[in-house]
PDB file of C-alpha atoms in Angstrom:
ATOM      1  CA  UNK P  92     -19.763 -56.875  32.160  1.00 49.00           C
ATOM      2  CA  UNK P  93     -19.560 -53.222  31.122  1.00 54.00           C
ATOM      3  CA  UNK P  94     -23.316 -52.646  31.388  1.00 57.00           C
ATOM      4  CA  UNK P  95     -24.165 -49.113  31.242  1.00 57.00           C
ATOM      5  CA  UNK P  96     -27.065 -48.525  33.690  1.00 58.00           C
ATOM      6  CA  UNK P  97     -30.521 -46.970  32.747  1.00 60.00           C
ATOM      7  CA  UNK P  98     -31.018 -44.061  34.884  1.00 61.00           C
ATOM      8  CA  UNK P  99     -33.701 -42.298  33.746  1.00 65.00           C
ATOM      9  CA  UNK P 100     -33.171 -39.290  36.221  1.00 75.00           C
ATOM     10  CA  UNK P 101     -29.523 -39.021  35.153  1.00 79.00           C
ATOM     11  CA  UNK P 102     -28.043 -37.738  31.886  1.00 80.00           C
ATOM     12  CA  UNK P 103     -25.469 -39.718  29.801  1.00 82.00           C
ATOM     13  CA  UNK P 104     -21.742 -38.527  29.850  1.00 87.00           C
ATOM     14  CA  UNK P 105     -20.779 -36.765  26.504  1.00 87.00           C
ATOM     15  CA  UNK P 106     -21.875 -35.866  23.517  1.00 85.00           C
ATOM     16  CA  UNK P 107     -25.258 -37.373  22.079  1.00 85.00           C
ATOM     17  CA  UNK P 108     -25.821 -39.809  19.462  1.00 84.00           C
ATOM     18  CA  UNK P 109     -27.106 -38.774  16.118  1.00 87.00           C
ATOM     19  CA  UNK P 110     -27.106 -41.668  14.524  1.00 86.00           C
ATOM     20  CA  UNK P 111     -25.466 -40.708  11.524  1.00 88.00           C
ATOM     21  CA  UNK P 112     -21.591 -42.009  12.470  1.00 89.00           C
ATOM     22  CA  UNK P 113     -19.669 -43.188   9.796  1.00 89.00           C
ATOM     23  CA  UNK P 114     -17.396 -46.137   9.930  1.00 92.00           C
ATOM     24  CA  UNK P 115     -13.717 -46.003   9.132  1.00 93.00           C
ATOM     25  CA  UNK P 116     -14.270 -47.041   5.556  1.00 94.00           C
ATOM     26  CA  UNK P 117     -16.356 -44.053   4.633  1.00 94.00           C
ATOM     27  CA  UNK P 118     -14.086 -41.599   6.648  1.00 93.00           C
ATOM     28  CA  UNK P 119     -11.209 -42.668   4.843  1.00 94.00           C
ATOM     29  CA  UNK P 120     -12.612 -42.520   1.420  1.00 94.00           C
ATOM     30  CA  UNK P 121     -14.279 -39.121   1.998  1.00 93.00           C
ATOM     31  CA  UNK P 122     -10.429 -38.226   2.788  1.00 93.00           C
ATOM     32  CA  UNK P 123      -9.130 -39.438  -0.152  1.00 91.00           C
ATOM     33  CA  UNK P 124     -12.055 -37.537  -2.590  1.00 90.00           C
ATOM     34  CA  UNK P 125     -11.402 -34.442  -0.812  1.00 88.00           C
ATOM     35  CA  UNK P 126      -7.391 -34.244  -0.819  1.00 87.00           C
ATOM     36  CA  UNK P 127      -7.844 -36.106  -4.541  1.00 84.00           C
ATOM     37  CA  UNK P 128      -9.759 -32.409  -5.366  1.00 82.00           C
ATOM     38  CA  UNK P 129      -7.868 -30.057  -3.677  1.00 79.00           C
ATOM     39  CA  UNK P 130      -4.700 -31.100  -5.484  1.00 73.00           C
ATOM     40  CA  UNK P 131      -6.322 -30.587  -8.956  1.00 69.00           C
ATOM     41  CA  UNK P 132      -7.456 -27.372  -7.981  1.00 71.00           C
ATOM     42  CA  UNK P 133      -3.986 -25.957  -6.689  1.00 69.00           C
ATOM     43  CA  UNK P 134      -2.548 -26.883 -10.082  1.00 67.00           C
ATOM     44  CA  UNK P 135      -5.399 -25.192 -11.883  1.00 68.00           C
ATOM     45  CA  UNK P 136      -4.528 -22.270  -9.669  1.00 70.00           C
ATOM     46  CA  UNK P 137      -0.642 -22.236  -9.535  1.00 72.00           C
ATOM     47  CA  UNK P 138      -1.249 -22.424 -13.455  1.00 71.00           C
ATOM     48  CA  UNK P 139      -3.786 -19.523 -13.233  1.00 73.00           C
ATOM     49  CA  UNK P 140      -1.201 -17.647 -11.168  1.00 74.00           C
ATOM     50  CA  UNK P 141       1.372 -17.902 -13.629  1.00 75.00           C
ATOM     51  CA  UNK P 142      -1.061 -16.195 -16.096  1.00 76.00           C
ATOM     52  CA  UNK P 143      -2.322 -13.753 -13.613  1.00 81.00           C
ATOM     53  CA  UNK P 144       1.594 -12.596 -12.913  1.00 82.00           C
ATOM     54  CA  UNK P 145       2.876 -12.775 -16.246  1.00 83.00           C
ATOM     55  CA  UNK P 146      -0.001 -10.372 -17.195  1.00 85.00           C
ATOM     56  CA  UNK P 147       0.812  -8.078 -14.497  1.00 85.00           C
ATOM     57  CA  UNK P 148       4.599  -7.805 -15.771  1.00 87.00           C
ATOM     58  CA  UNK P 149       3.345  -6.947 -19.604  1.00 88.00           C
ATOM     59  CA  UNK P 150       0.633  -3.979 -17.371  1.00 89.00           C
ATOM     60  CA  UNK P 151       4.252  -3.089 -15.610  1.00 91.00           C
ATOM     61  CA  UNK P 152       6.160  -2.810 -18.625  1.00 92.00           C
ATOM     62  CA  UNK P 153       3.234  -1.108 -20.872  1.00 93.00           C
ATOM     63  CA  UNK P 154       3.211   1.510 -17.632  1.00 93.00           C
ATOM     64  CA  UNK P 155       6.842   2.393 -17.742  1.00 93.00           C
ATOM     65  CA  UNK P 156       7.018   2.694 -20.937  1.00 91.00           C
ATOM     66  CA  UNK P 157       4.397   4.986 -21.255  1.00 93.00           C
ATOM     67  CA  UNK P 158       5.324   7.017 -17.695  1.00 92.00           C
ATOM     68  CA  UNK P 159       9.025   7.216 -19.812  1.00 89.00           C
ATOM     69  CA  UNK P 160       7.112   8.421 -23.140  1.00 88.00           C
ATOM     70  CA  UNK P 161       5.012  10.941 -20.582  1.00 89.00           C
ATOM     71  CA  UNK P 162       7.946  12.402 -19.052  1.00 85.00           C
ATOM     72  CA  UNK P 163       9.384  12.873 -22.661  1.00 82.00           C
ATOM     73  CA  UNK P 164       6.140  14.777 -23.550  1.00 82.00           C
ATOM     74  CA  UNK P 165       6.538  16.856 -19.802  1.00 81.00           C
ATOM     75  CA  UNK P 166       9.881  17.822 -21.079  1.00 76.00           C
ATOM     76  CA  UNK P 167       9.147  19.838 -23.825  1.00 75.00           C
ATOM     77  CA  UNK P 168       6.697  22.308 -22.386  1.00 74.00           C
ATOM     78  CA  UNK P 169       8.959  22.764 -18.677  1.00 65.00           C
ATOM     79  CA  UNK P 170      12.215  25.071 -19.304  1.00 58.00           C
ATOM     80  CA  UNK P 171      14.814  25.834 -16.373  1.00 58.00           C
ATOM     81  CA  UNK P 172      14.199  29.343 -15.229  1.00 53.00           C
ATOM     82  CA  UNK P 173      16.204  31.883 -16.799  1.00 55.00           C
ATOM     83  CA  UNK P 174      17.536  34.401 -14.458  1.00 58.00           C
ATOM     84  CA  UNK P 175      16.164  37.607 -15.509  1.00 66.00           C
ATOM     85  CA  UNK P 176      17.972  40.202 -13.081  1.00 73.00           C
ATOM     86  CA  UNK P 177      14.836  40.105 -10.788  1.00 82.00           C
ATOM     87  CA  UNK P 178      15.647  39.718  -7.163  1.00 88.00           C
ATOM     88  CA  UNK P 179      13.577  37.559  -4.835  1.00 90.00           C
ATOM     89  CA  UNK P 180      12.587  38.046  -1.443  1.00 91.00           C
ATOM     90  CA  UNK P 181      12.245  34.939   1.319  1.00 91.00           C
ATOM     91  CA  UNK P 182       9.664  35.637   4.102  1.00 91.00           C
ATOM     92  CA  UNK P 183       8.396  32.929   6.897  1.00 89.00           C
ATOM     93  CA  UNK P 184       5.756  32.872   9.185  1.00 88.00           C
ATOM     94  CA  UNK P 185       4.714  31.161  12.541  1.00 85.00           C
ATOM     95  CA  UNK P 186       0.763  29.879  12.792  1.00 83.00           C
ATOM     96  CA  UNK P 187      -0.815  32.621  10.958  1.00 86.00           C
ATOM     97  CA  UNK P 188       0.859  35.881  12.308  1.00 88.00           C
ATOM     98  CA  UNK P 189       2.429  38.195   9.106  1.00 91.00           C
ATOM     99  CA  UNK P 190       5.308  37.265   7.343  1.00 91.00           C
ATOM    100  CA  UNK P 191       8.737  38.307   8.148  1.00 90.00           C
ATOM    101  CA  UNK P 192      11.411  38.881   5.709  1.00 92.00           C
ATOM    102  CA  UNK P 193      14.467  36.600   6.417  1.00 89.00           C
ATOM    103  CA  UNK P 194      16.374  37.585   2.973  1.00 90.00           C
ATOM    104  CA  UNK P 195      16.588  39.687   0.294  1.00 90.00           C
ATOM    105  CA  UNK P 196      18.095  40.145  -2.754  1.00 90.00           C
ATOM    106  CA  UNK P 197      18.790  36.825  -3.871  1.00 89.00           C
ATOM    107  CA  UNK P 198      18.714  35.498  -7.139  1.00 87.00           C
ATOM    108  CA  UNK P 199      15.397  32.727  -7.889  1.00 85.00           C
ATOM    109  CA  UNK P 200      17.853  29.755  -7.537  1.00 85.00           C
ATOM    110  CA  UNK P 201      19.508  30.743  -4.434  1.00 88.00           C
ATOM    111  CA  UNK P 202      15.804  31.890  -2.856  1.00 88.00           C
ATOM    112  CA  UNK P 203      14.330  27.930  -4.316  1.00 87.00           C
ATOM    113  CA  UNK P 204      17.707  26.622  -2.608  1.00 88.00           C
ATOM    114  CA  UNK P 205      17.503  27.895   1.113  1.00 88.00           C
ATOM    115  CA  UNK P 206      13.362  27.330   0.608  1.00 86.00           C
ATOM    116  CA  UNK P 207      13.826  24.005   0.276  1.00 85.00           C
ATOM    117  CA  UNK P 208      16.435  23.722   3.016  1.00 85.00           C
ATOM    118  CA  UNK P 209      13.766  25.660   5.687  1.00 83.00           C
ATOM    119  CA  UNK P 210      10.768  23.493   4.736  1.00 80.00           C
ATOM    120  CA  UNK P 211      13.367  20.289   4.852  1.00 78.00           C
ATOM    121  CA  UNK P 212      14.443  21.219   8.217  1.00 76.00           C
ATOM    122  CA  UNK P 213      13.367  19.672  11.318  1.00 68.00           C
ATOM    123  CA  UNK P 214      11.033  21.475  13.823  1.00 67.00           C
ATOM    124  CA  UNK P 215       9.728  23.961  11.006  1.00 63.00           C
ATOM    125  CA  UNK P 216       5.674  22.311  11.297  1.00 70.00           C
ATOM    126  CA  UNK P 217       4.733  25.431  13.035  1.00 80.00           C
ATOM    127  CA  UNK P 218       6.439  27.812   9.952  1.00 83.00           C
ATOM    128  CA  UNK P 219       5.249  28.783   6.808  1.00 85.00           C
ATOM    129  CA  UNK P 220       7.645  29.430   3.690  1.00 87.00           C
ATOM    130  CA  UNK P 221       7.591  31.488   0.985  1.00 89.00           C
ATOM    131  CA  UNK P 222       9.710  33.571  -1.779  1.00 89.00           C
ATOM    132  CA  UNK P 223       8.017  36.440  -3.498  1.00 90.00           C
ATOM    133  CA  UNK P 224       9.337  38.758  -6.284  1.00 87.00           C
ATOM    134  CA  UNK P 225      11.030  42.066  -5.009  1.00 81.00           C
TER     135      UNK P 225
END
């Protein structure tokens, strides 16, 4: 009833036959073996995730500890400035005219102070900082 006619002159709807179709049987088993293998290799790789992580915390720990023995070491060589009596000078600049004194006289921690306020402060990309001995 549902002949298909032979037209030689016209093409057949949709995709070609290859010959190679497999039945439901085989579709259904190649499911099976493939889902079978990708759930024993998640649990071989949530397993090797554990590892992977736990090593990274001992690398973490090993690093902070040895940042923490570093910053011990740092310690003993760095020594807060001592004011000597020497004044300090702050100067600025825009682009690369000459500098400008803005203070004087101020002692080293009031000159690092109000240097780190200027270079803090918004709009200051086109200046350039800088305290010098007087």
């Amino acid at each position: 009833m549902n002949e298909v006619p032979d037209h030689p002159d016209k093409p057949r709807r949709g995709r070609p036959r290859t010959g190679n179709a497999m039945t439901d049987a085989e579709r259904a088993r190649r499911y099976r073996q493939r889902k079978k293998t990708s759930a024993v290799s998640s649990v071989s790789s949530r397993k090797n995730a554990e590892i992977t992580i736990d090593s990274l915390r001992n690398q973490l720990d090993e690093a902070q500890k040895e940042i923490q023995f570093l910053k011990s070491q740092l310690a003993l060589f760095v020594t807060k400035n001592q004011e000597t009596g020497k004044t300090w000078a702050l100067q600025e600049r825009k682009g690369n005219t000459r500098w400008l004194t803005v203070e004087k006289g101020l002692t080293r921690l009031i000159a690092e102070t109000k240097l780190d306020k200027l270079t803090g402060s918004i709009g200051s990309s086109r200046y350039s900082y800088r305290i010098i001995e007087e």
